[in-house]
Short mmCIF file of C-alpha atoms in Angstrom, two decimals:
data_model
loop_
_atom_site.label_atom_id
_atom_site.label_comp_id
_atom_site.label_asym_id
_atom_site.label_seq_id
_atom_site.Cartn_x
_atom_site.Cartn_y
_atom_site.Cartn_z
CA MET D 686 0.78 3.57 -3.08
CA LYS D 687 -1.41 5.70 -5.35
CA LEU D 688 -3.76 2.77 -5.88
CA LEU D 689 -4.06 2.28 -2.11
CA ILE D 690 -4.76 5.96 -1.46
CA LEU D 691 -7.33 6.31 -4.24
CA GLY D 692 -8.94 3.00 -3.30
CA LEU D 693 -9.41 4.07 0.31
CA LEU D 694 -10.79 7.42 -0.80
CA MET D 695 -13.31 5.53 -2.93
CA GLU D 696 -14.76 4.37 0.40
CA LYS D 697 -14.87 7.74 2.15
CA ASP D 698 -13.02 11.04 2.63
CA ARG D 699 -9.84 10.62 4.67
CA HIS D 700 -6.84 12.41 6.15
CA PRO D 701 -3.42 10.96 5.16
CA TYR D 702 -2.89 9.74 8.73
CA ASP D 703 -6.24 7.93 8.56
CA ILE D 704 -5.10 6.32 5.31
CA ARG D 705 -1.90 5.15 7.00
CA GLN D 706 -3.73 3.72 10.00
CA THR D 707 -6.32 1.97 7.84
CA ILE D 708 -3.57 0.25 5.82
CA LYS D 709 -2.08 -1.07 9.05
CA GLN D 710 -5.42 -2.03 10.59
CA ARG D 711 -6.26 -4.06 7.51
CA ASN D 712 -2.80 -5.69 7.52
CA TRP D 713 -2.02 -4.62 3.96
CA ASN D 714 1.49 -3.67 5.09
CA GLU D 715 2.18 -7.43 5.34
CA SER D 716 2.48 -7.59 1.56
CA PHE D 717 4.49 -4.40 0.96
CA ARG D 718 6.65 -1.97 2.89
CA LEU D 719 4.77 1.09 4.13
CA ARG D 720 6.83 4.27 4.30
CA ASP D 721 5.25 7.45 5.66
CA GLY D 722 7.35 9.61 3.35
CA SER D 723 6.12 7.71 0.28
CA LEU D 724 2.51 7.99 1.40
CA TYR D 725 2.57 11.74 1.98
CA TYR D 726 4.54 12.31 -1.23
CA ALA D 727 1.95 10.30 -3.17
CA VAL D 728 -0.86 12.35 -1.59
CA ASP D 729 0.86 15.55 -2.73
CA GLN D 730 1.23 14.20 -6.26
CA LEU D 731 -2.40 13.10 -6.44
CA ARG D 732 -3.53 16.52 -5.22
CA ASP D 733 -1.29 18.33 -7.73
CA LYS D 734 -2.74 16.21 -10.56
CA GLN D 735 -6.28 17.02 -9.34
CA LEU D 736 -7.04 13.37 -8.67
CA ILE D 737 -7.94 14.27 -5.08
CA GLU D 738 -9.02 17.54 -3.49
CA ALA D 739 -9.57 19.01 -0.05
CA ALA D 740 -13.00 18.09 1.26
CA GLU D 741 -12.53 19.74 4.65
CA ILE D 742 -9.82 21.62 6.50
CA VAL D 743 -9.90 21.15 10.24
CA THR D 744 -8.08 23.60 12.50
CA VAL D 745 -5.87 21.78 15.01
CA PRO D 746 -5.53 23.46 18.42
CA GLY D 747 -2.04 24.48 19.53
CA ASP D 748 0.67 26.78 18.37
CA ASN D 749 2.51 26.02 15.13
CA ARG D 750 0.36 22.94 14.39
CA PRO D 751 -0.71 22.65 10.73
CA ASP D 752 -4.36 22.40 9.79
CA LYS D 753 -5.71 18.91 9.13
CA THR D 754 -6.71 18.43 5.49
CA ILE D 755 -9.27 15.73 4.73
CA TYR D 756 -9.23 14.65 1.09
CA ARG D 757 -11.85 13.28 -1.27
CA ILE D 758 -11.41 11.65 -4.65
CA THR D 759 -12.40 13.60 -7.78
CA GLU D 760 -14.07 12.27 -10.93
CA LYS D 761 -10.69 12.43 -12.62
CA GLY D 762 -9.32 10.49 -9.67
CA ARG D 763 -11.98 7.77 -10.03
CA ALA D 764 -10.95 7.25 -13.65
CA ALA D 765 -7.30 7.11 -12.59
CA PHE D 766 -8.17 4.61 -9.85
CA HIS D 767 -9.81 2.22 -12.31
CA LYS D 768 -6.84 2.44 -14.66
CA LEU D 769 -4.42 1.71 -11.79
CA LEU D 770 -6.64 -1.16 -10.61
CA TYR D 771 -6.71 -2.90 -13.99
CA ASP D 772 -3.03 -2.16 -14.65
CA GLN D 773 -2.20 -3.87 -11.35
CA PHE D 774 -4.19 -6.94 -12.36
CA SER D 775 -2.18 -7.00 -15.60
CA GLU D 776 1.21 -7.05 -13.85
CA VAL D 777 3.09 -10.34 -14.26
CA SER D 778 4.77 -11.54 -11.07
CA TYR D 779 8.16 -13.21 -10.77
CA PRO D 780 9.67 -14.87 -7.68
CA GLN D 781 11.33 -12.36 -5.40
CA HIS D 782 12.81 -12.83 -1.94
CA PRO D 783 15.55 -10.89 -0.10
CA VAL D 784 17.63 -14.08 0.23
CA PHE D 785 17.66 -14.72 -3.53
CA LEU D 786 20.39 -12.17 -4.23
CA SER D 787 22.60 -13.63 -1.49
CA LEU D 788 22.46 -17.27 -2.56
CA PRO D 789 24.85 -17.10 -5.57
CA PHE D 790 27.54 -15.81 -3.17
CA VAL D 791 26.69 -17.85 -0.06
CA ARG D 792 29.78 -20.03 -0.57
CA HIS D 793 31.89 -17.05 0.55
CA GLY D 794 29.99 -16.76 3.86
CA GLU D 795 30.51 -18.30 7.29
CA GLN D 796 28.37 -21.39 7.88
CA GLU D 797 27.21 -20.50 11.41
CA GLN D 798 26.27 -16.97 10.40
CA VAL D 799 24.34 -18.17 7.35
CA VAL D 800 22.41 -20.74 9.41
CA GLU D 801 21.59 -18.14 12.07
CA LEU D 802 20.24 -15.66 9.52
CA LEU D 803 18.19 -18.28 7.70
CA VAL D 804 16.62 -19.35 11.00
CA LYS D 805 15.65 -15.71 11.58
CA GLN D 806 14.05 -15.64 8.13
CA LEU D 807 12.12 -18.79 9.03
CA ASP D 808 10.92 -17.28 12.32
CA ALA D 809 9.71 -14.16 10.50
CA CYS D 810 7.91 -16.31 7.94
CA GLU D 811 6.19 -18.45 10.57
CA ASN D 812 5.15 -15.38 12.57
CA ARG D 813 3.68 -13.80 9.43
CA ILE D 814 1.61 -16.90 8.77
CA LYS D 815 0.36 -16.92 12.37
CA ARG D 816 -0.59 -13.22 12.17
CA MET D 817 -2.56 -13.84 9.00
CA GLU D 818 -4.32 -16.83 10.57
CA ALA D 819 -5.27 -14.64 13.53
CA VAL D 820 -6.53 -11.88 11.21
CA LEU D 821 -8.80 -14.31 9.34
CA ALA D 822 -10.07 -15.83 12.58
CA PHE D 823 -10.88 -12.39 13.99
CA LYS D 824 -11.97 -10.42 10.91
CA GLY D 825 -12.73 -13.04 8.27
CA ASP D 826 -16.50 -12.66 8.47
CA ILE D 827 -16.50 -8.87 8.13
CA LEU D 828 -13.79 -8.35 5.49
CA PRO D 829 -14.59 -7.92 1.78
CA ARG D 830 -14.00 -11.14 -0.13
CA GLY D 831 -11.08 -9.59 -2.02
CA SER D 832 -9.30 -8.80 1.25
CA VAL D 833 -9.87 -12.35 2.50
CA MET D 834 -8.33 -13.77 -0.66
CA MET D 835 -5.37 -11.40 -0.36
CA ILE D 836 -4.68 -12.69 3.17
CA ARG D 837 -5.09 -16.30 2.04
CA GLY D 838 -2.62 -15.58 -0.76
CA ILE D 839 -0.08 -14.22 1.74
CA MET D 840 -0.53 -17.38 3.82
CA LYS D 841 -0.10 -19.74 0.86
CA PHE D 842 2.99 -17.90 -0.34
CA GLY D 843 4.23 -18.06 3.25
CA GLU D 844 3.78 -21.83 3.44
CA ALA D 845 5.81 -22.26 0.24
CA GLU D 846 8.46 -19.89 1.61
CA LYS D 847 8.60 -21.86 4.86
CA GLU D 848 9.17 -25.14 3.02
CA TRP D 849 11.95 -23.58 0.95
CA LEU D 850 13.64 -21.98 3.99
CA LEU D 851 13.62 -25.31 5.84
CA GLU D 852 15.38 -26.86 2.85
CA LEU D 853 17.95 -24.06 2.83
CA ILE D 854 18.61 -24.43 6.55
CA GLU D 855 19.12 -28.17 6.18
CA GLU D 856 21.62 -27.63 3.37
CA ALA D 857 23.39 -24.85 5.28
CA ARG D 858 23.76 -27.02 8.39
CA SER D 859 25.16 -29.89 6.34
CA GLY D 860 27.58 -27.55 4.59
CA GLN D 861 26.20 -28.41 1.17
CA LEU D 862 24.77 -24.93 0.58
CA LEU D 863 28.19 -23.32 0.93
CA GLN D 864 29.90 -25.59 -1.55
CA GLY D 865 31.36 -24.02 -4.66
CA THR D 866 31.86 -25.54 -8.08
CA THR D 867 34.99 -27.48 -9.07
CA TRP D 868 34.68 -26.13 -12.59
CA THR D 869 36.98 -23.32 -13.67
CA PRO D 870 35.51 -20.20 -15.34
CA GLU D 871 37.05 -21.38 -18.60
CA GLN D 872 35.37 -24.79 -18.33
CA ILE D 873 32.01 -23.16 -17.58
CA GLU D 874 32.37 -20.84 -20.56
CA GLU D 875 33.24 -23.76 -22.85
CA TYR D 876 30.31 -25.81 -21.56
CA LEU D 877 27.85 -22.97 -22.13
CA ARG D 878 29.28 -22.36 -25.60
CA THR D 879 28.96 -25.99 -26.70
CA HIS D 880 25.57 -26.62 -25.09
CA SER D 881 23.75 -23.42 -25.97
CA LYS D 882 20.87 -23.75 -28.44
CA PRO D 883 21.42 -22.03 -31.78
CA HIS D 884 19.28 -19.00 -32.60
CA LYS D 885 16.73 -19.40 -35.38
CA SER D 886 18.95 -17.36 -37.69
CA GLU D 887 21.78 -19.87 -37.16
CA GLU D 888 19.68 -22.98 -37.87
#
């Protein structure tokens, strides 16, 4: 969130609401969950650390309505932005999907319910891909190249997700996905003990 805020302020001075709307207009919320509370909290933190400062305070007409503060990035904030940018490039990704945590326990679920929920996941995935295709068709020529590649990345990840979800649905409908193991916990423990590779110190 701090990277997004500082990055947008690198473009121009903005009010937090403008930051929120820009994130949505550029479809960045497709790749992460946008929470208003997190955004405003991050703005407060950045201001307290002197990474951003008030560029203009606009009086809003009406009783009991707070003034509108427009922020700009400071020199200290520019340095922090570049550190956050390069740190983000250094992050190593690992596969993550909401369904992953459910799969080890799916054998305890009801088949019809599991199929229904997986179909909903598939619908959401397909709709996301369609939205991204529409964004590229409409905005592709005017977006920065980095933004285009982000959207293409979302689409490619989405295609892989779609293929995997179709496989899950097929297995759920056949009943195979909900099958458990015939091995007892003791047999599993013995198998792992006898088949585990020795540590270097044990060789």
